[in-house]
Short mmCIF file of C-alpha atoms in Angstrom, two decimals:
data_model
loop_
_atom_site.label_atom_id
_atom_site.label_comp_id
_atom_site.label_asym_id
_atom_site.label_seq_id
_atom_site.Cartn_x
_atom_site.Cartn_y
_atom_site.Cartn_z
CA MET A 1 -9.00 5.29 21.34
CA SER A 2 -8.98 4.07 17.75
CA ILE A 3 -11.85 2.20 16.17
CA LEU A 4 -9.75 -0.95 15.92
CA ALA A 5 -8.71 -0.72 19.55
CA ARG A 6 -12.35 -0.46 20.61
CA ILE A 7 -13.30 -3.45 18.48
CA GLN A 8 -10.40 -5.48 19.86
CA ALA A 9 -11.21 -4.48 23.44
CA HIS A 10 -14.53 -6.26 22.97
CA GLY A 11 -13.00 -9.36 21.44
CA GLY A 12 -13.79 -8.36 17.87
CA GLN A 13 -11.57 -8.18 14.85
CA ILE A 14 -11.63 -6.82 11.32
CA VAL A 15 -10.22 -9.42 8.97
CA ARG A 16 -8.81 -8.40 5.60
CA ALA A 17 -8.45 -10.77 2.67
CA GLU A 18 -6.81 -8.71 -0.06
CA TRP A 19 -9.15 -5.70 -0.39
CA ARG A 20 -12.18 -7.37 1.20
CA PHE A 21 -13.06 -6.92 4.86
CA THR A 22 -15.17 -8.92 7.29
CA LEU A 23 -15.96 -8.49 10.95
CA LYS A 24 -15.62 -11.05 13.69
CA PRO A 25 -17.88 -9.25 16.19
CA GLY A 26 -16.70 -10.78 19.43
CA ARG A 27 -18.71 -9.23 22.26
CA LEU A 28 -19.69 -6.02 20.45
CA SER A 29 -23.10 -4.84 21.55
CA PRO A 30 -25.96 -4.34 19.07
CA ALA A 31 -25.51 -0.58 19.47
CA ALA A 32 -21.78 -0.89 18.72
CA LEU A 33 -22.52 -2.98 15.63
CA THR A 34 -24.99 -0.37 14.41
CA TRP A 35 -22.40 2.37 14.93
CA LEU A 36 -19.75 0.29 13.19
CA ARG A 37 -22.00 -0.25 10.15
CA ALA A 38 -22.26 3.53 9.82
CA HIS A 39 -18.47 3.91 10.13
CA TRP A 40 -17.36 0.76 8.31
CA ARG A 41 -15.26 2.60 5.69
CA ALA A 42 -13.27 4.41 8.40
CA ALA A 43 -12.70 1.16 10.28
CA CYS A 44 -11.47 -0.56 7.13
CA ALA A 45 -9.15 2.35 6.31
CA GLU A 46 -7.73 2.17 9.81
CA SER A 47 -7.23 -1.56 9.37
CA TRP A 48 -5.49 -1.15 5.97
CA PRO A 49 -3.88 2.28 5.46
CA ALA A 50 -3.44 1.61 1.71
CA LEU A 51 -7.24 1.47 1.19
CA ASP A 52 -7.48 5.02 -0.19
CA ARG A 53 -4.66 4.39 -2.65
CA TRP A 54 -6.21 1.08 -3.72
CA GLU A 55 -9.64 2.67 -4.29
CA GLU A 56 -8.10 5.44 -6.37
CA ARG A 57 -6.05 3.03 -8.50
CA ALA A 58 -9.06 0.71 -9.01
CA ALA A 59 -11.28 3.63 -10.06
CA ILE A 60 -8.70 4.89 -12.55
CA ARG A 61 -8.27 1.42 -14.03
CA GLU A 62 -12.03 0.90 -14.30
CA TYR A 63 -13.15 4.28 -15.64
CA MET A 64 -10.15 5.43 -17.61
CA GLY A 65 -8.57 2.08 -18.42
CA GLY A 66 -11.73 0.32 -19.48
CA GLN A 67 -11.23 -2.65 -17.18
CA SER A 68 -14.14 -4.44 -15.55
CA ARG A 69 -14.60 -3.67 -11.89
CA ALA A 70 -13.27 -7.11 -10.88
CA GLU A 71 -10.18 -6.72 -13.11
CA ALA A 72 -9.57 -3.19 -11.89
CA GLU A 73 -9.80 -4.16 -8.22
CA ALA A 74 -7.44 -7.13 -8.64
CA ALA A 75 -4.91 -5.16 -10.67
CA ALA A 76 -5.01 -2.23 -8.26
CA TYR A 77 -4.46 -4.60 -5.34
CA ALA A 78 -1.43 -6.14 -7.05
CA GLU A 79 -0.09 -2.63 -7.71
CA VAL A 80 -0.68 -1.26 -4.21
CA ALA A 81 0.35 -4.40 -2.34
CA GLY A 82 3.46 -4.77 -4.49
CA CYS A 83 2.58 -8.29 -5.63
#
């Protein structure tokens, strides 16, 4: 069972706003929340398959393109999401 399916089975949800993620925990137990904190990146990547591509593009823009982190993240999101 996928991470998202387990979260949803307990009434939880990962919510994505552009490249930012939040958790609506539903009925997740404290132990499940602890586990999820340790595996948050994997859960987010499952929620948004373009996360790896976005991170790579943002890093390139920041370190090689000289953009600020905020500019790089926004520009990479526009590029990856096709905005």
